[in-house]
Each structure stands twice: as C-alpha cells, then as structure tokens.
Short mmCIF file of C-alpha atoms and ligand atoms in Angstrom, two decimals:
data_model
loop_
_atom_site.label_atom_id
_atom_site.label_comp_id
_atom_site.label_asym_id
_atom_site.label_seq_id
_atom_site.Cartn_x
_atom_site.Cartn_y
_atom_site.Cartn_z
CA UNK A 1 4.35 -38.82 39.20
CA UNK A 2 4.61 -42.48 38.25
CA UNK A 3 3.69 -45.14 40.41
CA UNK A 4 7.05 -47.39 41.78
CA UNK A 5 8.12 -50.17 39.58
CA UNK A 6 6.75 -53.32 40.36
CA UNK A 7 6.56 -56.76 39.54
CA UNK A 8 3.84 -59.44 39.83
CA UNK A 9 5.77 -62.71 40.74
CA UNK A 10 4.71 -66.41 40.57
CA UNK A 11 1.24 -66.32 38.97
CA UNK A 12 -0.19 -68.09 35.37
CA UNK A 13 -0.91 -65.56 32.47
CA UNK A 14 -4.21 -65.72 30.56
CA UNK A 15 -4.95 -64.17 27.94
CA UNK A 16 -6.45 -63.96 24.75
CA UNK A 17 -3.38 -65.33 23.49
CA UNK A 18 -3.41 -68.08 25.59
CA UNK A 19 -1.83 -69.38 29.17
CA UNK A 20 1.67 -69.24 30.35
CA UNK A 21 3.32 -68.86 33.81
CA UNK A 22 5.40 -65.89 33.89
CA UNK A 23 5.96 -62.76 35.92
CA UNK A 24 4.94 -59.46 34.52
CA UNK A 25 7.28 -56.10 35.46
CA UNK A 26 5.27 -52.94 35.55
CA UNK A 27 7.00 -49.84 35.13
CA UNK A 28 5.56 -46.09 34.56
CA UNK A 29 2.06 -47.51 34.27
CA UNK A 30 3.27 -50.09 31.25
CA UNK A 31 4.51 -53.62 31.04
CA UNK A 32 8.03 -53.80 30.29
CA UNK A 33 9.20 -57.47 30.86
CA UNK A 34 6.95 -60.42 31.04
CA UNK A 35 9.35 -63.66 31.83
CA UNK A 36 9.55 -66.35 34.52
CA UNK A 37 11.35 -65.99 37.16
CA UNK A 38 11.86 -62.05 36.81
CA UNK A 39 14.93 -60.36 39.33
CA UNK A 40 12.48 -58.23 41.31
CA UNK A 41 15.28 -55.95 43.45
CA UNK A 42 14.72 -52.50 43.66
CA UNK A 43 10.46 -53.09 42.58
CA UNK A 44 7.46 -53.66 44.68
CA UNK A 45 6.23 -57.48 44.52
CA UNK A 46 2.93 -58.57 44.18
CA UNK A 47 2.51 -61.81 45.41
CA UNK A 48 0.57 -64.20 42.55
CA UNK A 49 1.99 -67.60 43.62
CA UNK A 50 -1.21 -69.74 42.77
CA UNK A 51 -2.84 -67.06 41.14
CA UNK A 52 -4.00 -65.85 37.35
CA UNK A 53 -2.77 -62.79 35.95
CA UNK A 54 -5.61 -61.78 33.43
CA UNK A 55 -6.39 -58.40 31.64
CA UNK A 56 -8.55 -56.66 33.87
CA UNK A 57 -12.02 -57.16 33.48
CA UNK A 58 -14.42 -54.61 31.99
CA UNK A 59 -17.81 -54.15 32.90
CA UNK A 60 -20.87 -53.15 29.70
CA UNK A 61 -22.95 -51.95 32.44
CA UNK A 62 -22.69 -50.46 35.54
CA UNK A 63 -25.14 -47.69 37.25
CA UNK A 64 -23.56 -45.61 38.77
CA UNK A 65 -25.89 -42.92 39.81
CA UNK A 66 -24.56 -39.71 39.28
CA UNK A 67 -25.55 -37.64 39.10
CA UNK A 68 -28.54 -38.33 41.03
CA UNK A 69 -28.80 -40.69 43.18
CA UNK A 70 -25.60 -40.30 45.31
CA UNK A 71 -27.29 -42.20 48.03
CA UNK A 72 -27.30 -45.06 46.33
CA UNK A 73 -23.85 -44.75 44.65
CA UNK A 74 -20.99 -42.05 43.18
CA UNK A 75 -18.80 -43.03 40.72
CA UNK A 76 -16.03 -43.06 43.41
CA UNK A 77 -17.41 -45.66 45.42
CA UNK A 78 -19.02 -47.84 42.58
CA UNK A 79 -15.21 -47.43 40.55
CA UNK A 80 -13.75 -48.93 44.00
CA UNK A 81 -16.44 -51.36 44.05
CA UNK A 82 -15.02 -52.22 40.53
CA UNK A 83 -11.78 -51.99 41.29
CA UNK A 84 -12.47 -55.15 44.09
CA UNK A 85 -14.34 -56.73 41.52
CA UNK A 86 -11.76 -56.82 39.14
CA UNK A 87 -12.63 -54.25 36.80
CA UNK A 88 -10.34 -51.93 35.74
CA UNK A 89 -12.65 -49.90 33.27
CA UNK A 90 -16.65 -49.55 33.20
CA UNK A 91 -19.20 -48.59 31.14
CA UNK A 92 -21.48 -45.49 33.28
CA UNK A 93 -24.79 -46.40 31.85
CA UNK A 94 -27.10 -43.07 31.46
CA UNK A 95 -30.31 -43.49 33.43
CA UNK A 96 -29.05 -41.02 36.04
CA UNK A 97 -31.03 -37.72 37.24
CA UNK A 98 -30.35 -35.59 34.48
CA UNK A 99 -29.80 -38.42 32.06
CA UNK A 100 -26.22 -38.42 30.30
CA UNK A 101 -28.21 -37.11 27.08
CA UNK A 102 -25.59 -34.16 26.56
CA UNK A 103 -22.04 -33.42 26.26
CA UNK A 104 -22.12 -30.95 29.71
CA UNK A 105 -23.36 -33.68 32.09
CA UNK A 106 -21.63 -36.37 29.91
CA UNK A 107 -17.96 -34.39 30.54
CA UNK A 108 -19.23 -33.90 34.08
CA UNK A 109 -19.12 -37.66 34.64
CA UNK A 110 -15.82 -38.05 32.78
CA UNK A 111 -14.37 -35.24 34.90
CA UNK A 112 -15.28 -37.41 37.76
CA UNK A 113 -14.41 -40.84 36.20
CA UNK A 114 -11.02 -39.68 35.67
CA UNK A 115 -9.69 -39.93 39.44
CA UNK A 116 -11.59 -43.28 40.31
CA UNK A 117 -10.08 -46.16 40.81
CA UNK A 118 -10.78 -47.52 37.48
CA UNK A 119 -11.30 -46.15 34.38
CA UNK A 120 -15.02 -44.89 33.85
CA UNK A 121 -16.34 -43.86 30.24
CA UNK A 122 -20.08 -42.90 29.69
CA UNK A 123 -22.77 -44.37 27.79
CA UNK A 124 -25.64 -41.75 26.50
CA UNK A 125 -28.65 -41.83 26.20
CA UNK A 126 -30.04 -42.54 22.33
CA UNK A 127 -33.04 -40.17 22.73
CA UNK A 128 -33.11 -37.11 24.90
CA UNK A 129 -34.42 -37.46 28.51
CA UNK A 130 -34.58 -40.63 27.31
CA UNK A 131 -38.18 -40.39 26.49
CA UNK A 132 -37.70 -42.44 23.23
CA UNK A 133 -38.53 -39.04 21.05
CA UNK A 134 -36.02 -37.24 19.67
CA UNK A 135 -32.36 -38.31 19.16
CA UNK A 136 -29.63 -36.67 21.45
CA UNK A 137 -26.78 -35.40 20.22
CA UNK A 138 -24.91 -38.18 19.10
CA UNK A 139 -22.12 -37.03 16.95
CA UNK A 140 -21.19 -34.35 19.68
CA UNK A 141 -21.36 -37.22 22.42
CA UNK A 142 -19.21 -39.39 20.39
CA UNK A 143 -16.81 -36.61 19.89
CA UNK A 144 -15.81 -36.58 23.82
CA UNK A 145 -15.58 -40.48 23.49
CA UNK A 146 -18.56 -42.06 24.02
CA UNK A 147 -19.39 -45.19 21.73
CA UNK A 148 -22.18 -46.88 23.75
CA UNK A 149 -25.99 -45.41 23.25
CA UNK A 150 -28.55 -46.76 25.01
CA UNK A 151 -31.83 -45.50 27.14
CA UNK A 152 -31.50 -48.40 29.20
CA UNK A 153 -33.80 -48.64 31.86
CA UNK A 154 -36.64 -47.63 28.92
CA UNK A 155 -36.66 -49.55 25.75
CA UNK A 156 -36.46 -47.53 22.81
CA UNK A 157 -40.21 -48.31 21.60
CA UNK A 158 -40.66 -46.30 18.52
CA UNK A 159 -39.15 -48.47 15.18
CA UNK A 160 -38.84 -45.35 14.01
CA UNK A 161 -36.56 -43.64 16.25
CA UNK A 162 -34.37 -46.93 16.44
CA UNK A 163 -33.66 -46.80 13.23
CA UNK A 164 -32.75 -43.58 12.91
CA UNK A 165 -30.25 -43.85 15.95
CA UNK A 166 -28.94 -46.60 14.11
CA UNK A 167 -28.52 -44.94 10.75
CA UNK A 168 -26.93 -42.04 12.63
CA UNK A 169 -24.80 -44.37 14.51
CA UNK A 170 -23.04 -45.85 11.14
CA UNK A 171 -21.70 -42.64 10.71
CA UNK A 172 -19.58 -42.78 14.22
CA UNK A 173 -16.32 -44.97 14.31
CA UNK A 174 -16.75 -47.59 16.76
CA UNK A 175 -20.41 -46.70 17.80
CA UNK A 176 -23.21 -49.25 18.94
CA UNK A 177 -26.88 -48.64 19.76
CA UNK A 178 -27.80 -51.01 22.82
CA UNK A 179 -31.33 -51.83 23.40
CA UNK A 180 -32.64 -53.06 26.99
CA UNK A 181 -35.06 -54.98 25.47
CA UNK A 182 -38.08 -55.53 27.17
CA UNK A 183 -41.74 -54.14 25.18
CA UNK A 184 -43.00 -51.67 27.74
CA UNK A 185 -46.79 -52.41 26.92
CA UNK A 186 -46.40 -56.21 27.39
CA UNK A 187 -44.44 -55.65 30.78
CA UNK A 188 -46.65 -52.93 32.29
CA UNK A 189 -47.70 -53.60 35.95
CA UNK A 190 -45.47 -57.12 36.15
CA UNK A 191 -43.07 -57.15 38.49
CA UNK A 192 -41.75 -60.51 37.87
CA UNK A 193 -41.13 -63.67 35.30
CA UNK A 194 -44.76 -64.10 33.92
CA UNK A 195 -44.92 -68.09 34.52
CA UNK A 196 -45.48 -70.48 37.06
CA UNK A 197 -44.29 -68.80 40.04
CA UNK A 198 -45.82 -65.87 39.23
CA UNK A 199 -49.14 -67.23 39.51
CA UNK A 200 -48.37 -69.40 42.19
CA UNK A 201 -47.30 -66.04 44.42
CA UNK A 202 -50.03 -63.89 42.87
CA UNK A 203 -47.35 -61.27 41.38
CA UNK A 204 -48.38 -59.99 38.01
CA UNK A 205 -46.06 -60.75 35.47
CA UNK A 206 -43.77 -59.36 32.62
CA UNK A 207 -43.64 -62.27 29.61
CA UNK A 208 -40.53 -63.87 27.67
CA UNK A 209 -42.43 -61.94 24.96
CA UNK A 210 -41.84 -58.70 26.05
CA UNK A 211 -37.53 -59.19 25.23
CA UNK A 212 -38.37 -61.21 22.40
CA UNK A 213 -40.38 -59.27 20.03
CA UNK A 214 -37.85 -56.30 20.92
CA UNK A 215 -35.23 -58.16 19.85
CA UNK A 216 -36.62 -59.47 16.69
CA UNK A 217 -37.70 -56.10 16.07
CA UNK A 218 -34.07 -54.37 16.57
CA UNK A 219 -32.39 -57.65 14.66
CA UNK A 220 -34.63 -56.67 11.50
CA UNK A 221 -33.78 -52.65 11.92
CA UNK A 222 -29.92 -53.91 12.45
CA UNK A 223 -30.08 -55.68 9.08
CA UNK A 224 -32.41 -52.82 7.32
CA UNK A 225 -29.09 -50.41 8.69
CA UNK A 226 -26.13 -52.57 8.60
CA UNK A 227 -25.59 -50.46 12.13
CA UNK A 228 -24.23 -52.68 15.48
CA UNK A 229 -27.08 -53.90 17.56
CA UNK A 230 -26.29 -54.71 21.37
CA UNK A 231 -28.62 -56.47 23.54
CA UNK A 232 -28.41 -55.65 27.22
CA UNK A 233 -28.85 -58.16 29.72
CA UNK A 234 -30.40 -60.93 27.57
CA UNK A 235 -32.22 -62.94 29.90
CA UNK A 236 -34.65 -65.58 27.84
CA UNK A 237 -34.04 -68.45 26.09
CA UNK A 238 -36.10 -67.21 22.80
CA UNK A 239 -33.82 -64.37 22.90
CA UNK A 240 -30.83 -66.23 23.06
CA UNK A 241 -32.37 -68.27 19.85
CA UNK A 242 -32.78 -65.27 18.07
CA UNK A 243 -29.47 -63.36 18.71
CA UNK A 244 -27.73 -66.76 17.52
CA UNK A 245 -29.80 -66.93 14.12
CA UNK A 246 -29.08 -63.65 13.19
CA UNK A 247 -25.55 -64.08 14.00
CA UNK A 248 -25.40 -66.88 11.84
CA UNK A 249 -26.86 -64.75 8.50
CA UNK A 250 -24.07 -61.88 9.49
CA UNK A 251 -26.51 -59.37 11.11
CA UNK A 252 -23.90 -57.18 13.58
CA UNK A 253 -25.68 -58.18 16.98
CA UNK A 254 -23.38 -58.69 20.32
CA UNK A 255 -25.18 -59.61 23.69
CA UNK A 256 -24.42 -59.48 27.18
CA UNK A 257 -25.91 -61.54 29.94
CA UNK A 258 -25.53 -60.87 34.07
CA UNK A 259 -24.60 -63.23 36.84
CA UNK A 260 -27.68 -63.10 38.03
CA UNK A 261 -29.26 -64.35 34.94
CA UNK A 262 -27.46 -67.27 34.93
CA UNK A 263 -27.37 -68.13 38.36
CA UNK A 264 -30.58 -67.30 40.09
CA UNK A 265 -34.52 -68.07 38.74
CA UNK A 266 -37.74 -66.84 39.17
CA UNK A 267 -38.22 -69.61 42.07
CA UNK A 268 -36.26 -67.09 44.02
CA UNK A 269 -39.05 -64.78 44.04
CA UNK A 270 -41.37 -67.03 46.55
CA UNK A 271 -39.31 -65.16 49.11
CA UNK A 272 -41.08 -61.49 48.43
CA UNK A 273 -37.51 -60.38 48.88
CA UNK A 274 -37.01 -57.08 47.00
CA UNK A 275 -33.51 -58.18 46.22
CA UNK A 276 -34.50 -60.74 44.04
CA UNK A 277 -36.39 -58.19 41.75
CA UNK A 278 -34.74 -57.02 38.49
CA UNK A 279 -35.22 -56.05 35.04
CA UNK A 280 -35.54 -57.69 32.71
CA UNK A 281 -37.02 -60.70 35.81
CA UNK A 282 -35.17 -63.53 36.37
CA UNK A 283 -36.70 -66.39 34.70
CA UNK A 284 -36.61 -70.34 34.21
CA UNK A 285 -34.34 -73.00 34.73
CA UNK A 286 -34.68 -73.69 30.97
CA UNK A 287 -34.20 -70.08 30.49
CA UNK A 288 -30.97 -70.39 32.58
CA UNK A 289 -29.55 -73.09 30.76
CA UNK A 290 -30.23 -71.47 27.14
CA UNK A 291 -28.32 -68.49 28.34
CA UNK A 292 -25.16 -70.77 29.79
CA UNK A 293 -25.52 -72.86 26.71
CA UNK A 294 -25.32 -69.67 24.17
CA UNK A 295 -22.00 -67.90 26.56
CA UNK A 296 -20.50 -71.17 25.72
CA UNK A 297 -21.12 -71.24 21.79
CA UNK A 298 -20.31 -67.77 21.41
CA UNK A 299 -24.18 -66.89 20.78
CA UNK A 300 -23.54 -64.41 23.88
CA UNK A 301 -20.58 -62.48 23.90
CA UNK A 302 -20.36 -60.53 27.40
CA UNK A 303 -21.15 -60.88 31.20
CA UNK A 304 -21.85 -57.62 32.36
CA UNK A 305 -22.74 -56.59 35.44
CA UNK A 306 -26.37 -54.47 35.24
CA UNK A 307 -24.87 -53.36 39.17
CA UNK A 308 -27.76 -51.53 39.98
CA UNK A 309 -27.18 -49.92 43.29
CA UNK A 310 -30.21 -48.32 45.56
CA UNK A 311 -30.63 -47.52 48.78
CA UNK A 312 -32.21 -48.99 51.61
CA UNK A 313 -34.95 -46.52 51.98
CA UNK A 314 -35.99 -46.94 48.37
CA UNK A 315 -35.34 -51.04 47.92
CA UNK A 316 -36.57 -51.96 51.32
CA UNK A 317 -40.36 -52.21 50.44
CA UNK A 318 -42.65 -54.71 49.65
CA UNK A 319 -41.78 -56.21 46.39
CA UNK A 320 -44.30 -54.80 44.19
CA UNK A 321 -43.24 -51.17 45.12
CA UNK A 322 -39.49 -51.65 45.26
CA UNK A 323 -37.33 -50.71 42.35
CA UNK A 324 -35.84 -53.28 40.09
CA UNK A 325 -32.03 -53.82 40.04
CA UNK A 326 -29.43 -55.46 42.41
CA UNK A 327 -25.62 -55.00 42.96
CA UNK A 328 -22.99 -56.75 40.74
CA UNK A 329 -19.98 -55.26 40.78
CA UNK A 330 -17.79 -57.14 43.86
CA UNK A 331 -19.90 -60.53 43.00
CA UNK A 332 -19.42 -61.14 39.35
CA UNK A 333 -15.97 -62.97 39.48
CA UNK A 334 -16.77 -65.07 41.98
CA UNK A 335 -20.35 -66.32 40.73
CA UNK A 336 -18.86 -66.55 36.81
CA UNK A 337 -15.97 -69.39 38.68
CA UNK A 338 -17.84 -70.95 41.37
CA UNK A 339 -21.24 -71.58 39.28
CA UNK A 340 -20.03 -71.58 36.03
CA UNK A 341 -16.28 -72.35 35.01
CA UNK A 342 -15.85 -74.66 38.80
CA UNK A 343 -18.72 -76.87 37.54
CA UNK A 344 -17.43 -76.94 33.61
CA UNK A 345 -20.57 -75.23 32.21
CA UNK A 346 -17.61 -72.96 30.97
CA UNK A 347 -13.60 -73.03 30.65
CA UNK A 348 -12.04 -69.98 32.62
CA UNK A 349 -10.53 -68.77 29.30
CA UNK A 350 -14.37 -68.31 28.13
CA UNK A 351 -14.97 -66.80 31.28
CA UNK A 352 -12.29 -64.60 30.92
CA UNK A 353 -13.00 -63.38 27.31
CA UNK A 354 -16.46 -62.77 28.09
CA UNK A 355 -15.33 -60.39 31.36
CA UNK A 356 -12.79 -58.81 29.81
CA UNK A 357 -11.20 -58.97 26.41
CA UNK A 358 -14.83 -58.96 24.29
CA UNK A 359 -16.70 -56.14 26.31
CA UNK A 360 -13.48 -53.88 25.71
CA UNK A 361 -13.94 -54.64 22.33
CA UNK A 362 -17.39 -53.85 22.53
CA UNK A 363 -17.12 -50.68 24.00
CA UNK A 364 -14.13 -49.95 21.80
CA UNK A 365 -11.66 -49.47 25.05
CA UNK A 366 -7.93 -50.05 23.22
CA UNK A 367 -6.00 -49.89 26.27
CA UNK A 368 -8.39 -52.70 28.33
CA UNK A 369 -8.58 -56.72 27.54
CA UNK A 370 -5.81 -56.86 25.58
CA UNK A 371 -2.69 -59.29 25.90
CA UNK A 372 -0.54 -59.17 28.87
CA UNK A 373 2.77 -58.37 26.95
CA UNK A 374 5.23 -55.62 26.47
CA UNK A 375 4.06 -52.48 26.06
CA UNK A 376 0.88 -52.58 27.06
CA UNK A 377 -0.93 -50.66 30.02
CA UNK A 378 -0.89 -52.67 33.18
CA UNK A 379 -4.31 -52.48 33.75
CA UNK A 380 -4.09 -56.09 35.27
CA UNK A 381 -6.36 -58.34 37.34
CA UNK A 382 -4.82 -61.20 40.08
CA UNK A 383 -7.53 -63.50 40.69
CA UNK A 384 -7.23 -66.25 43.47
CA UNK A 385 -9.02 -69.28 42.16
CA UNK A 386 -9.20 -70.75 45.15
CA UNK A 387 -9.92 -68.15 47.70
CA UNK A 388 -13.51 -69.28 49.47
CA UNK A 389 -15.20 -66.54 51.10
CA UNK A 390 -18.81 -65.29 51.83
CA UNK A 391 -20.51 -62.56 50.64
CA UNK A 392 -21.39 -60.53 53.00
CA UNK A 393 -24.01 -57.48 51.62
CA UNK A 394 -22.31 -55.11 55.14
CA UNK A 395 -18.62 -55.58 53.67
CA UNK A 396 -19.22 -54.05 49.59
CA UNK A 397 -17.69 -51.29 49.30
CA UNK A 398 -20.61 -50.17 47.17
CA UNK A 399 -23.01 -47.57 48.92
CA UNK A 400 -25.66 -49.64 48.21
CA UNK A 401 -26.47 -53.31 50.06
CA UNK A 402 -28.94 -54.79 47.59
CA UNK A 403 -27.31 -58.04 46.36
CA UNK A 404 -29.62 -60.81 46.40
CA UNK A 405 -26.41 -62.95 47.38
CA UNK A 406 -25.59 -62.18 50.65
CA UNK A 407 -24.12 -65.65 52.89
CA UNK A 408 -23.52 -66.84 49.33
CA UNK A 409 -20.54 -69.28 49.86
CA UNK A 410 -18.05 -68.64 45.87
CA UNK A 411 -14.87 -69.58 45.66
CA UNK A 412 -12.78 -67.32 43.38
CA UNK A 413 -11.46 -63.77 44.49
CA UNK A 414 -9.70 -61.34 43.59
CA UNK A 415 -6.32 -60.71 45.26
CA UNK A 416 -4.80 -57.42 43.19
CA UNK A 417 -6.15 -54.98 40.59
CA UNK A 418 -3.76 -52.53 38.75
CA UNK A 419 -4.90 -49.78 36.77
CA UNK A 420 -2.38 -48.21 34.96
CA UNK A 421 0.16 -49.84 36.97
CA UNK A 422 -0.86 -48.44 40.14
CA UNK A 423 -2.28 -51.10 42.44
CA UNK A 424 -5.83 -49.79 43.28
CA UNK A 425 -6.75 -52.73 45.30
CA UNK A 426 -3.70 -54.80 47.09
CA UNK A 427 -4.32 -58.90 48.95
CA UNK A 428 -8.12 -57.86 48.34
CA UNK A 429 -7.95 -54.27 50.03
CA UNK A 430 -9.31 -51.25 47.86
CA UNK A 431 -6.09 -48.89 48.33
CA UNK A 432 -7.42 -45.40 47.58
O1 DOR B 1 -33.33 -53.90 37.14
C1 DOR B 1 -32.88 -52.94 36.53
N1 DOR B 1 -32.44 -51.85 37.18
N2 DOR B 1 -32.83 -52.96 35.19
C2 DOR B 1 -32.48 -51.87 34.47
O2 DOR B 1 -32.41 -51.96 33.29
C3 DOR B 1 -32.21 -50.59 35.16
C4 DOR B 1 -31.71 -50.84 36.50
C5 DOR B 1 -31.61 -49.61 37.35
O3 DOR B 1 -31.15 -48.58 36.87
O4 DOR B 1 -31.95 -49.69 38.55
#
C-alpha cells in the first residue's frame, strides 16, 4: 500500500541544484510535480511556510548497536532518532557484538533496517572480528550492498592489511575503505586531547600524532592502490592539512568531521563529565578552526554524526573508566545552523551538501541527496530555520542520554521528514 498523496506547500527548495521556492507533490513514494503554488485538493499538506525543503540528510556514521548492545540502542529507535534528526538514510557502522564481519549478521541488520524509519545500510568490518588480521569477506559483503568497510572503533594498524583491503576494494563498484584514524600505540591509556588541559586536569593523553601519522600512512597506501581512502571523524588540524594536500595531487581521499568536533574543545573536559569523552578527543580551538576552515574549502567533505549511544550504567563513571562516544543523531542539524551557517563560518547550501548530497555520494546511496525534482524518491527533509529550542538529553528519542549538549540553546529544527513519501516524523513528532 502506498502512502496518501501529499503535498509540501509554501517552503524554499535547496538543493544541489540550487534554491527556489516551490511546492513539491508526493505521490506513491515519488515526486511528481514540483511548482509554486501547487492545487493541493484531494492530498495531505505539509505545512513549510518559512521553511527549507532539502534532500534528506544522510548520516556516514551512526552506531547503532545491534546487535549487541540493545540497551544502549536498536536500529528502530536510533532510525527514529534519525528520522527527527533529519536523516532519511544511515550508515550502521560495524563495531557491534558480533561485528558486521559477515554476510549472516550483515543481512540480519538489513532485515531489520528495512522497517525503520529511515533507510539503514551496513558498513563491515575490513578485517574479521575486527582484529586488524585477516580480511572479511568483502566481495560477498559487497554483493548484499554494502560499500563502506571500516573497523572503526580500532584502527586498522597493520600497512599490510590496509593495503590489501584496499587493493581488494578496487575490485568492488562503488567501494571505500574508511580508516578511524587514531595509532593505537601512541593513544594507549589517554583518555583525552594530549595538551594543555590534559596536564592541567592530570588525564593522560592521546596526541594529534596519533590521527596524523595514520593518515599519512593510509594517504601513501591510497596512492600506492589508486583505491578510495575515507577518513572518519577527522578531528586535528594536521590532519585536515594533510587530507587537503593529497587532495590537491589527485589521491582519492574524502573526510568527514562531527558536530562535536567543531563545536566543543578539550577545555570541556575540566568538567570530568563522561559526556565530553570521545574518540578520536576533542581538541583545540586552533584545531576547531582548521576543521571549520577545511568544511568550507572543500578539504572536508561530510558531517557525520559518530552517534555513539551507551547506556547510563556503562557511561555514568568516572571519566577515565567510561567509554568514549556521545549521541549525534537529533543534535546535528541544529549545531551545523546555529554554530556554523547562523554565524557565517558556512553558507546553509555548504551545510546542506556536506549533510546530505556528498555523504550519499560517499556511501554510493542513488536514491538519497539528490535534487528535489520529478521523479525522484521523496525522501525529503523540512527544516525550520528559525525554530529555537533546547536540548533536552530526557526528550531523544534515542535509548541512550549521553549528549554532552543537554540545555544547549540551537536554533534550527526540523519540522517534517519523508522517507519514501511517507512522513516518518510530522511538526517535529516521530510518527511510527
Ligand atoms: O568515541 C567513539 N565511540 N569513537 C569511536 O570511534 C567508536 C565509538 C563507539 O562505538 O562508542
């Protein structure tokens, strides 16, 4: 059964092709008219008078902990976390309990995926168990769709296994090996930036070094293979240097940065609050403004979330013994426009490629990010500009509370979310 017609009425398209005020009719899950002032009689309306209509946004990285950790998260309520956030497909990453290193758990989480709220696809793992020893299957993963390896979580530290992954990987249509790029031997035992504050607060430290020489390493082995390189969750400034140099002498590198990243620094640490803990650690203001400076000049090509849900009785300790990660999902939006495209570090079209239109190409999702026109899916995203609200950790629909944002005052919301033409979320209310 196909959802009812229905038209969005009185918002501004944007697009990859630009921005245009128009109303967009939706019928059998696909955009049939996109005009101004559409006759909506007979159709559902979606009210987007002093809205944007945008592709809806896609997230590189989202943990969504099954199997697992269902505690923390399932894929239903972290795909209806999405689907408030704006996203209308995700990328499951695979450090779940079995990892997603085969094609029976990897079609288990599909299985799943396919009655959320918003489209889920799977990342694998590039090594089995992700131990960083032998490859997994990739050709049979990439036969039931997946096109993003990574072990992320662990950093792939043998050369050698990199670049066979990424030798392998040419062979694949559309695949990409992504690295989380931190040396495990130079992080070992920090649980923070290694700088200033972390001698100030007496927390042992993980270096800028630690992502650098990764990434210098993988941007050599991604020239040596001519295979796609992604960089999870850049987070330093030497990083950012490198990823644009290598960019510049045609090396196929993309890069992703979080919110959180660009928003919050290691200052935020003096706290001891567990929530502020993360991987790789949040870093300097310098380091912040290198990262804003290379989303703006293209050096960085996606935001992606890194929501990385756990529960209370896990992320509730004292910092050095809680586990790295916080939530992203229902925050991203609003932090991207009230900290980054409000103050003009970044025009909402940027913003708006880099949370939607270039992850999908990333990940190689066709039907996601693309134009707003005829014929196309109506997997659509009404954003609010100008909605203020506070985030409140008790109100995410995610299992999980860990957002180091809470009473956060953003301005920016979204209002509707259509996936496949069915409106999953509805004047900021997840519908199913
Ligand atoms: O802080 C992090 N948490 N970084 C990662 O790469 C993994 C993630 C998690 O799974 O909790």
């Amino acid at each position: 059964m196909h959802p009812p017609a229905l038209v969005v009425r009185g918002g501004e398209i944007v697009d990859a092709t630009g921005a245009r005020r128009a109303d967009v009719r939706v019928v059998d899950g696909e955009v049939v008219e996109v005009a101004a002032g559409l006759d909506a009689a007979g159709a559902r309306v979606l009210d987007a008078g002093g809205c944007v209509v945008v592709p809806g946004l896609v997230d590189l990285h989202t943990h969504l902990r099954e199997p697992g950790d269902e505690l923390a998260e399932t894929i239903e309520s972290g795909a209806r976390a999405a689907a408030l956030g704006g996203y209308t497909a995700v990328v499951a990453m695979p450090n779940t309990e079995p990892a997603l290193d085969d094609a029976t758990v990897v079609g288990s989480v599909l299985a799943r995926g396919a009655h959320a709220p918003c489209d889920v696809v799977a990342a694998a793992a590039i090594t089995k168990g992700r131990r960083g020893e032998e490859l997994a299957p990739m050709g049979e993963l990439h036969d039931l769709g997946v096109r993003v390896f990574t072990d992320d979580g662990f950093c792939v530290a043998d050369a050698g296994v990199m670049r066979r992954a990424m030798e392998y990987s040419r062979a694949l249509p559309g695949a990409v090996v992504a690295q989380h790029a931190e040396d495990a031997a130079l992080a070992r035992g920090g649980h923070m930036h290694e700088g200033e504050w972390s001698s100030r607060l007496g927390i042992p430290g993980r270096p800028e070094a630690a992502e650098s020489v990764v990434i210098a390493r993988d941007l050599e082995l991604a020239k040596l293979t001519g295979a796609r390189l992604h960089v999870l969750h850049l987070s330093s400034a030497e990083g950012v240097r490198l990823v644009r140099e290598a960019k510049e002498v045609g090396v196929r590198v993309t890069a992703e940065v979080t919110p959180h990243h660009l928003v919050l620094t290691d200052a935020a640490c003096a706290s001891y609050d567990p929530a502020f803990k993360v991987h790789p650690p949040l870093r300097t203001s310098s380091d912040v403004e290198a990262l804003r400076a290379g989303l703006a000049d293209g050096t960085i090509d996606a935001i992606a979330t890194d929501h990385a849900p756990h529960s209370p009785e896990t992320k509730d300790r004292p910092f050095e013994e809680a586990p790295p990660g916080m939530l992203g999902l229902e925050t991203a939006l609003g932090l991207v426009l009230t900290e980054l495209v409000e103050p003009g570090h970044l025009t909402l079209a940027d913003a708006l490629a880099a949370l939607s239109w270039r992850p999908a190409a990333i990940a190689g999702l066709d039907d996601h990010g693309g134009p707003v026109g005829v014929g196309a899916l109506a997997h659509l995203c009404v954003i609010d500009p100008s909605a203020a609200w506070e985030v409140d950790a008790s109100a995410l629909a995610s299992r999980s509370r860990n957002t180091p944002f809470h009473g956060r005052k953003l301005t920016g919301r979204v209002r509707h979310t259509l996936l496949a033409g069915e409106p999953v979320v509805v004047d900021g209310e997840a519908q199913r």
